[in-house]
Coordinates of C-alpha atoms in Angstrom, one line a residue:
M1 CA 5.7 -2.9 2.7
N2 CA 8.7 -2.7 5.1
L3 CA 6.6 -3.1 8.3
A4 CA 8.5 -6.2 9.4
K5 CA 11.8 -4.4 8.9
L6 CA 10.7 -1.3 10.7
C7 CA 9.3 -3.6 13.5
A8 CA 12.6 -5.5 13.8
V9 CA 14.5 -2.2 14.2
R10 CA 12.3 -1.4 17.2
A11 CA 13.0 -4.8 18.6
A12 CA 16.8 -4.3 18.2
D13 CA 16.4 -0.9 20.0
G14 CA 14.6 -2.6 22.9
R15 CA 11.4 -0.7 22.1
P16 CA 8.9 -3.2 20.9
V17 CA 5.5 -2.0 19.6
T18 CA 3.1 -2.6 22.6
A19 CA -0.5 -3.2 21.9
G20 CA -3.5 -3.6 24.2
L21 CA -6.4 -5.8 23.3
I22 CA -10.0 -5.2 24.4
G23 CA -12.1 -8.4 23.8
A24 CA -10.6 -11.7 23.7
G25 CA -13.1 -13.4 21.5
K26 CA -12.4 -15.1 18.1
F27 CA -10.9 -12.2 16.3
G28 CA -8.8 -11.2 19.3
S29 CA -7.6 -14.8 19.9
M30 CA -6.6 -15.0 16.2
F31 CA -4.5 -11.9 16.6
L32 CA -2.9 -13.2 19.9
A33 CA -2.0 -16.4 18.1
Q34 CA 0.4 -14.5 15.8
V35 CA 2.0 -12.1 18.3
P36 CA 4.8 -14.4 19.5
H37 CA 5.9 -14.8 15.9
V38 CA 6.2 -11.1 15.1
E39 CA 9.5 -9.8 16.1
G40 CA 9.1 -6.4 17.9
L41 CA 5.4 -6.7 18.7
E42 CA 4.2 -7.3 22.2
V43 CA 0.7 -7.4 23.8
G44 CA 1.1 -5.6 27.3
A45 CA -2.5 -5.9 28.4
I46 CA -5.8 -7.6 27.7
A47 CA -9.2 -6.4 28.7
D48 CA -12.2 -8.8 28.9
L49 CA -15.4 -8.8 30.9
D50 CA -13.9 -12.2 32.1
P51 CA -10.2 -11.9 32.7
E52 CA -9.9 -15.7 33.3
R53 CA -11.6 -16.4 29.9
A54 CA -8.9 -14.1 28.4
R55 CA -6.2 -16.1 30.0
A56 CA -7.7 -19.3 28.8
A57 CA -7.8 -17.8 25.3
C58 CA -4.0 -17.1 25.5
R59 CA -3.4 -20.6 26.6
G60 CA -5.6 -21.9 23.8
V61 CA -3.6 -20.1 21.0
G62 CA -0.3 -21.4 22.3
W63 CA 1.0 -18.6 24.6
S64 CA 3.6 -19.7 27.2
E65 CA 2.9 -19.4 30.9
A66 CA 5.8 -16.8 31.0
R67 CA 4.1 -14.7 28.3
I68 CA 0.8 -14.9 30.1
A69 CA 2.4 -13.9 33.5
A70 CA 4.1 -10.8 31.8
T71 CA 0.6 -9.6 30.5
R72 CA -1.9 -7.5 32.5
F73 CA -5.4 -8.8 32.5
V74 CA -8.3 -6.5 33.5
A75 CA -12.0 -6.4 33.1
D76 CA -12.4 -2.7 32.1
G77 CA -11.5 -1.6 28.5
A78 CA -11.3 2.1 29.6
E79 CA -8.7 1.2 32.2
L80 CA -6.7 -0.6 29.6
A81 CA -6.9 2.4 27.2
A82 CA -5.3 4.6 29.8
M83 CA -2.4 2.3 30.8
D84 CA 1.1 3.5 30.5
G85 CA 3.2 1.8 27.9
V86 CA 0.4 0.9 25.6
E87 CA 0.8 2.4 22.2
V88 CA -2.1 1.0 20.2
V89 CA -5.5 0.0 21.6
I90 CA -7.4 -2.8 19.7
E91 CA -11.1 -2.6 20.2
A92 CA -12.6 -6.0 19.4
T93 CA -15.7 -6.3 21.6
G94 CA -18.3 -6.0 18.8
H95 CA -20.5 -3.9 21.0
P96 CA -21.3 -0.5 19.5
R97 CA -21.6 1.5 22.7
A98 CA -18.6 -0.2 24.4
G99 CA -16.6 0.4 21.3
I100 CA -17.3 4.1 21.3
R101 CA -16.5 4.4 25.0
H102 CA -13.2 2.5 24.7
A103 CA -12.1 4.4 21.6
Q104 CA -12.8 7.8 23.2
A105 CA -10.8 6.8 26.3
A106 CA -7.9 5.7 24.1
I107 CA -7.9 8.8 22.1
A108 CA -8.1 11.0 25.2
A109 CA -5.0 9.0 26.5
G110 CA -3.1 9.6 23.3
R111 CA -3.2 6.1 22.2
H112 CA -3.7 4.9 18.6
V113 CA -7.0 2.9 17.9
V114 CA -7.5 -0.1 15.7
M115 CA -11.3 -0.5 15.5
V116 CA -12.0 -4.2 14.9
N117 CA -15.6 -3.1 16.0
V118 CA -17.2 -2.4 12.7
E119 CA -20.5 -1.8 14.4
A120 CA -19.0 1.1 16.4
D121 CA -17.3 2.4 13.3
V122 CA -20.4 2.7 11.2
L123 CA -22.3 4.3 14.1
A124 CA -19.7 6.9 15.1
G125 CA -16.4 6.3 13.2
P126 CA -16.3 9.6 11.3
V127 CA -16.4 11.6 14.5
L128 CA -14.0 9.3 16.2
A129 CA -11.5 9.6 13.4
R130 CA -11.8 13.3 13.4
R131 CA -11.1 13.4 17.1
A132 CA -8.2 11.1 16.8
A133 CA -6.6 13.3 14.1
E134 CA -7.1 16.4 16.3
A135 CA -5.3 14.4 19.2
G136 CA -2.4 13.5 16.9
V137 CA -3.2 9.7 16.9
V138 CA -4.4 7.2 14.4
Y139 CA -7.9 5.8 14.1
S140 CA -7.8 2.7 11.8
M141 CA -9.9 0.0 10.4
A142 CA -8.7 -3.5 11.1
F143 CA -6.7 -5.2 8.4
G144 CA -7.7 -8.9 7.9
D145 CA -11.4 -7.8 8.1
Q146 CA -13.0 -7.4 4.7
P147 CA -13.6 -3.6 4.8
A148 CA -10.0 -2.7 5.3
L149 CA -8.9 -5.2 2.6
V150 CA -11.4 -3.6 0.3
C151 CA -10.0 -0.1 1.1
E152 CA -6.5 -1.3 0.2
M153 CA -7.8 -2.4 -3.2
V154 CA -9.6 0.7 -3.8
D155 CA -6.5 2.8 -3.0
W156 CA -4.4 0.5 -5.2
A157 CA -6.7 1.1 -8.1
R158 CA -7.0 4.9 -7.6
S159 CA -3.2 5.4 -7.1
N160 CA -2.5 3.6 -10.4
G161 CA -4.9 5.7 -12.4
F162 CA -8.0 3.3 -12.8
R163 CA -11.6 4.5 -12.1
V164 CA -13.2 2.4 -9.4
V165 CA -16.5 1.2 -10.7
A166 CA -17.4 -1.2 -7.9
A167 CA -15.9 -2.6 -4.7
G168 CA -17.0 -5.0 -2.1
K169 CA -16.9 -8.5 -0.7
G170 CA -18.6 -11.8 -1.0
T171 CA -21.0 -13.7 1.3
K172 CA -23.5 -16.6 1.4
Y173 CA -27.0 -15.0 0.8
L174 CA -30.5 -15.8 -0.2
P175 CA -33.4 -13.4 0.1
G176 CA -35.1 -15.5 2.8
Y177 CA -32.1 -15.3 5.1
H178 CA -33.4 -11.7 6.2
E179 CA -36.0 -13.4 8.2
V180 CA -33.9 -16.0 10.0
T181 CA -33.6 -15.9 13.7
P182 CA -30.9 -17.4 16.1
D183 CA -33.2 -20.3 16.6
A184 CA -32.8 -21.5 13.1
V185 CA -29.3 -20.3 12.2
W186 CA -27.4 -23.5 12.6
E187 CA -29.3 -25.4 9.8
H188 CA -27.9 -22.9 7.4
Y189 CA -24.3 -23.5 8.5
G190 CA -24.7 -27.3 8.4
L191 CA -24.4 -27.6 12.2
T192 CA -26.4 -29.0 14.9
E193 CA -27.1 -26.8 17.9
A194 CA -25.0 -29.1 20.1
E195 CA -22.1 -28.9 17.7
A196 CA -22.3 -25.0 17.7
T197 CA -22.5 -25.0 21.5
K198 CA -19.6 -27.0 21.9
A199 CA -17.5 -24.9 19.6
G200 CA -18.5 -21.8 21.6
M201 CA -20.3 -20.3 18.5
N202 CA -22.8 -17.5 19.4
P203 CA -26.0 -18.0 17.5
Q204 CA -26.9 -14.3 17.4
M205 CA -23.5 -13.3 16.1
F206 CA -23.5 -15.9 13.4
N207 CA -27.0 -15.0 12.5
S208 CA -25.9 -11.6 11.7
F209 CA -23.5 -12.9 9.1
L210 CA -26.5 -14.8 7.7
D211 CA -29.4 -12.3 7.7
G212 CA -27.6 -9.6 5.9
T213 CA -26.8 -7.4 8.7
K214 CA -23.1 -7.8 8.9
S215 CA -22.7 -7.4 5.2
A216 CA -24.6 -4.1 5.3
I217 CA -22.5 -2.9 8.2
E218 CA -19.3 -3.7 6.3
A219 CA -20.6 -2.1 3.1
A220 CA -21.3 1.1 5.1
A221 CA -17.8 1.0 6.5
I222 CA -16.4 0.7 3.0
A223 CA -18.4 3.6 1.7
N224 CA -17.5 5.8 4.6
A225 CA -13.8 5.1 4.1
T226 CA -13.6 5.4 0.3
G227 CA -16.3 7.7 -0.7
L228 CA -18.1 5.1 -2.9
S229 CA -21.9 5.2 -2.7
V230 CA -24.2 2.4 -1.6
P231 CA -27.4 1.3 -3.4
D232 CA -30.4 3.4 -2.6
D233 CA -32.6 0.4 -1.8
G234 CA -30.0 -1.7 0.0
L235 CA -27.5 -4.4 -1.2
A236 CA -28.7 -6.4 -4.1
F237 CA -26.4 -9.4 -3.3
P238 CA -26.1 -10.6 -6.9
P239 CA -24.9 -14.1 -7.5
C240 CA -21.5 -13.7 -9.0
G241 CA -18.2 -15.6 -9.1
A242 CA -14.7 -14.2 -9.7
D243 CA -14.8 -14.6 -13.5
D244 CA -18.1 -12.5 -13.8
L245 CA -17.2 -9.6 -11.7
A246 CA -16.4 -7.2 -14.5
R247 CA -19.5 -8.2 -16.5
V248 CA -22.1 -8.0 -13.6
L249 CA -20.7 -5.1 -11.6
R250 CA -20.7 -2.4 -14.2
P251 CA -23.3 0.4 -14.9
R252 CA -26.8 -0.7 -15.9
E253 CA -26.7 1.3 -19.2
I254 CA -24.0 -1.1 -20.6
G255 CA -25.5 -4.4 -19.3
G256 CA -24.5 -4.5 -15.6
L257 CA -26.6 -4.0 -12.5
L258 CA -25.2 -0.8 -10.9
D259 CA -27.3 2.3 -10.8
R260 CA -24.2 4.3 -11.3
P261 CA -20.5 3.8 -11.3
G262 CA -18.5 4.0 -8.0
M263 CA -20.7 1.7 -5.7
V264 CA -20.3 -0.8 -2.9
E265 CA -22.0 -4.2 -3.4
V266 CA -21.8 -7.6 -1.9
V267 CA -21.9 -10.6 -4.1
S268 CA -23.6 -14.0 -3.2
S269 CA -22.0 -17.4 -3.3
L270 CA -25.3 -18.9 -4.0
E271 CA -27.6 -18.7 -7.0
R272 CA -31.2 -17.7 -6.1
D273 CA -32.2 -21.3 -6.4
G274 CA -29.6 -22.3 -3.8
R275 CA -27.0 -23.8 -6.3
P276 CA -23.3 -22.8 -5.6
V277 CA -21.9 -20.1 -7.7
F278 CA -18.9 -21.2 -9.8
R279 CA -15.6 -19.8 -8.3
D280 CA -17.5 -17.9 -5.6
L281 CA -16.0 -15.1 -3.4
R282 CA -17.8 -16.1 -0.2
W283 CA -14.7 -15.3 1.8
G284 CA -13.1 -12.8 -0.6
V285 CA -13.1 -9.1 -1.6
Y286 CA -12.8 -7.5 -4.9
V287 CA -12.7 -4.2 -7.0
V288 CA -13.9 -3.6 -10.5
I289 CA -11.9 -1.0 -12.4
E290 CA -12.3 0.9 -15.7
A291 CA -9.5 1.5 -18.1
L292 CA -9.5 5.3 -18.9
S293 CA -7.7 5.0 -22.2
D294 CA -7.7 2.7 -25.2
Y295 CA -4.0 1.9 -24.5
A296 CA -4.8 0.8 -20.9
A297 CA -7.7 -1.3 -22.2
A298 CA -5.4 -3.0 -24.7
C299 CA -3.0 -3.8 -21.9
F300 CA -5.9 -5.6 -20.0
R301 CA -6.1 -7.9 -22.9
Q302 CA -2.4 -8.3 -23.5
Y303 CA -1.8 -9.4 -19.9
G304 CA -4.6 -11.8 -19.5
L305 CA -7.2 -9.9 -17.5
L306 CA -10.7 -11.2 -17.5
T307 CA -12.7 -8.4 -18.9
D308 CA -16.3 -7.5 -19.9
A309 CA -17.3 -7.5 -23.6
T310 CA -16.2 -3.9 -24.0
G311 CA -12.7 -4.8 -22.8
R312 CA -12.6 -1.7 -20.6
Y313 CA -13.8 -3.2 -17.3
A314 CA -11.7 -5.6 -15.4
A315 CA -11.5 -7.0 -11.8
M316 CA -9.0 -7.7 -9.2
Y317 CA -10.0 -9.9 -6.2
R318 CA -8.6 -11.7 -3.2
P319 CA -10.4 -14.9 -2.5
F320 CA -10.0 -15.0 1.2
H321 CA -9.5 -12.9 4.3
M322 CA -7.6 -14.2 7.4
I323 CA -9.5 -12.1 10.1
G324 CA -7.3 -11.6 13.2
L325 CA -4.3 -13.4 11.8
E326 CA -3.6 -10.3 9.6
L327 CA -4.4 -7.7 12.3
A328 CA -0.8 -6.9 13.2
T329 CA -0.7 -5.0 9.9
S330 CA -2.9 -2.4 11.3
V331 CA -1.1 -2.2 14.7
L332 CA 2.3 -1.8 13.2
S333 CA 1.1 0.6 10.5
A334 CA -0.4 2.9 13.2
A335 CA 2.7 2.7 15.5
L336 CA 5.5 2.7 13.0
R337 CA 4.0 4.8 10.2
G338 CA 1.3 6.8 11.8
E339 CA -1.0 5.6 9.0
A340 CA -4.4 3.9 9.1
T341 CA -5.3 0.7 7.1
G342 CA -8.5 2.5 6.1
A343 CA -10.5 5.0 8.1
P344 CA -13.8 6.9 7.7
Q345 CA -13.3 10.0 5.6
G346 CA -17.0 11.1 5.6
F347 CA -20.5 9.7 6.5
H348 CA -21.9 8.4 3.2
A349 CA -23.8 5.4 4.5
T350 CA -25.4 4.0 7.5
V351 CA -27.3 0.8 8.4
A352 CA -31.1 1.0 9.1
A353 CA -32.9 -1.3 11.5
I354 CA -35.6 -3.1 9.5
A355 CA -38.4 -4.9 11.3
K356 CA -37.8 -8.7 10.9
R357 CA -41.5 -9.3 11.7
D358 CA -44.5 -7.2 12.6
L359 CA -43.5 -5.4 15.8
G360 CA -45.9 -3.8 18.3
P361 CA -45.8 -1.3 21.2
G362 CA -43.8 -2.7 24.2
D363 CA -41.7 -5.1 21.9
R364 CA -38.0 -5.0 23.1
L365 CA -35.4 -4.7 20.3
D366 CA -32.6 -7.2 20.5
G367 CA -30.1 -5.8 17.9
E368 CA -27.9 -7.2 15.3
G369 CA -28.6 -10.8 14.4
G370 CA -31.5 -11.2 16.7
Y371 CA -35.2 -11.9 16.5
T372 CA -36.6 -8.4 15.9
V373 CA -34.6 -6.5 13.4
W374 CA -32.1 -6.9 10.5
G375 CA -29.7 -4.2 9.0
R376 CA -30.1 -2.8 5.5
V377 CA -27.4 -0.3 4.3
M378 CA -28.8 3.1 3.3
P379 CA -27.4 6.4 2.1
A380 CA -26.7 8.6 5.1
A381 CA -28.6 11.5 3.6
R382 CA -31.7 9.4 3.2
A383 CA -31.4 8.2 6.9
A384 CA -31.0 11.8 8.1
R385 CA -34.0 12.9 6.1
D386 CA -36.2 10.1 7.4
D387 CA -34.7 10.1 10.9
V388 CA -34.0 6.4 10.5
L389 CA -32.9 4.4 13.5
P390 CA -29.5 2.7 12.9
I391 CA -29.0 -1.0 13.8
G392 CA -26.2 0.0 16.3
L393 CA -28.7 1.6 18.5
A394 CA -31.6 -0.9 18.1
Q395 CA -30.8 -3.0 21.1
G396 CA -32.2 -3.0 24.6
I397 CA -34.8 -0.3 23.7
T398 CA -38.6 -0.6 23.6
L399 CA -41.1 0.2 20.8
R400 CA -43.7 2.9 21.5
R401 CA -45.7 2.1 18.4
A402 CA -46.2 -0.6 15.8
V403 CA -43.8 -1.2 12.9
A404 CA -44.7 -3.4 10.0
K405 CA -42.4 -6.2 8.8
G406 CA -39.9 -5.0 6.4
T407 CA -40.2 -1.3 7.4
P408 CA -37.3 0.8 8.5
L409 CA -37.6 1.8 12.2
R410 CA -37.4 5.6 13.1
F411 CA -36.4 7.3 16.3
A412 CA -40.0 8.3 16.8
D413 CA -41.0 4.5 16.8
V414 CA -38.9 3.8 20.0
E415 CA -38.2 5.0 23.6
I416 CA -34.5 6.0 23.4
A417 CA -32.5 8.3 25.6
E418 CA -30.3 10.9 23.9
D419 CA -27.2 9.4 25.3
E420 CA -23.6 9.8 24.1
A421 CA -23.9 7.2 21.3
V422 CA -27.0 8.8 19.9
L423 CA -25.5 12.3 20.0
L424 CA -22.3 11.0 18.3
Y425 CA -24.4 9.4 15.6
R426 CA -26.3 12.6 15.0
D427 CA -22.9 14.4 14.8
C428 CA -21.9 12.0 12.1
L429 CA -25.0 12.8 10.0
A430 CA -23.9 16.4 10.1
I431 CA -20.4 15.6 8.7
T432 CA -19.9 16.7 5.1
V433 CA -16.2 16.0 4.7
D434 CA -15.2 15.0 1.1
C435 CA -13.3 11.8 0.5

């Protein structure tokens, strides 16, 4: 609340909030579309591997030629992070190693960081957040993306005295999706390959949404930011609509499916036979809360909340998220309030790389959404014990021994250098900060 007012004051003082964007893809373009309509917010620089593509993106979202001419375009994100006059650096590349490098450059230069790059966040976010705090700047998750929206709902529940039983998001899921490769992804979206290509849609990226990897990454981000736990054996993806959240997402001993209260889970918009779920949350987020007194439970009933049979469990949900169209909330919160819209407080969960097929020595891993591995969320303690390879590092490296389909990969299974990203991940495993 009041961000628009605070931003307008900065505009009146001639000191607009100035952001720099790294990565002018879909998320970044959606943010750019809104910038001209936010009084007191400017984008001073945009970094993209293809600066001309970034200029084209600005034109595509309706920027004037004068606004484009006043913006610096560069190819190097680290260069942007060090530019004078940039208050907030938005990292929106989607590449874990690049995201880590850019965030560290921004923190070193005294800039706030908004990490759209969830892949980088679940690989090294707790260490990056700690370093940002030590430097006196903000490290923030991206509002508009589902993890930050879930964090907002969890904070709402806790600050009003409710116990958080479950929280998460919706997606389209069937068990067979874990095996889908980029070659077959478009049939599940109802598109032809030609239609997808014309729209500029990346098959590997969209396959990550489908094969469960992106949901696992976002679940881990939520867990690390809220202290909620993740299922021991990965997300269950129960079919569940908005009206059934409080009944399904409660502890198993009272008829739900949770191993314990206080968990992250992702609900499917499809029944297991492929039928659509009634009032699904494919694009939404939710939190299931528990009333801690008979009086509060009675109020649930009196004010029309849909509850489970006990009357003590209810749910709040948001049926949609607007991606980059809502990103300015994070930028302004960091610059004007010095607050993150969600940030990792510990390292409770990671995402294991799981063999998508039988893999053999010499096979080269192609990462998130590809042909070789998919991502399954896992408690960080278990990943540390078993030395599991995270999905964020499972790209561009070669197997040294066979791994059976459905098996988590371990560091010992691959040829991998102990580079900065690996070392930061291991530093995260050592973090024991309480949320």
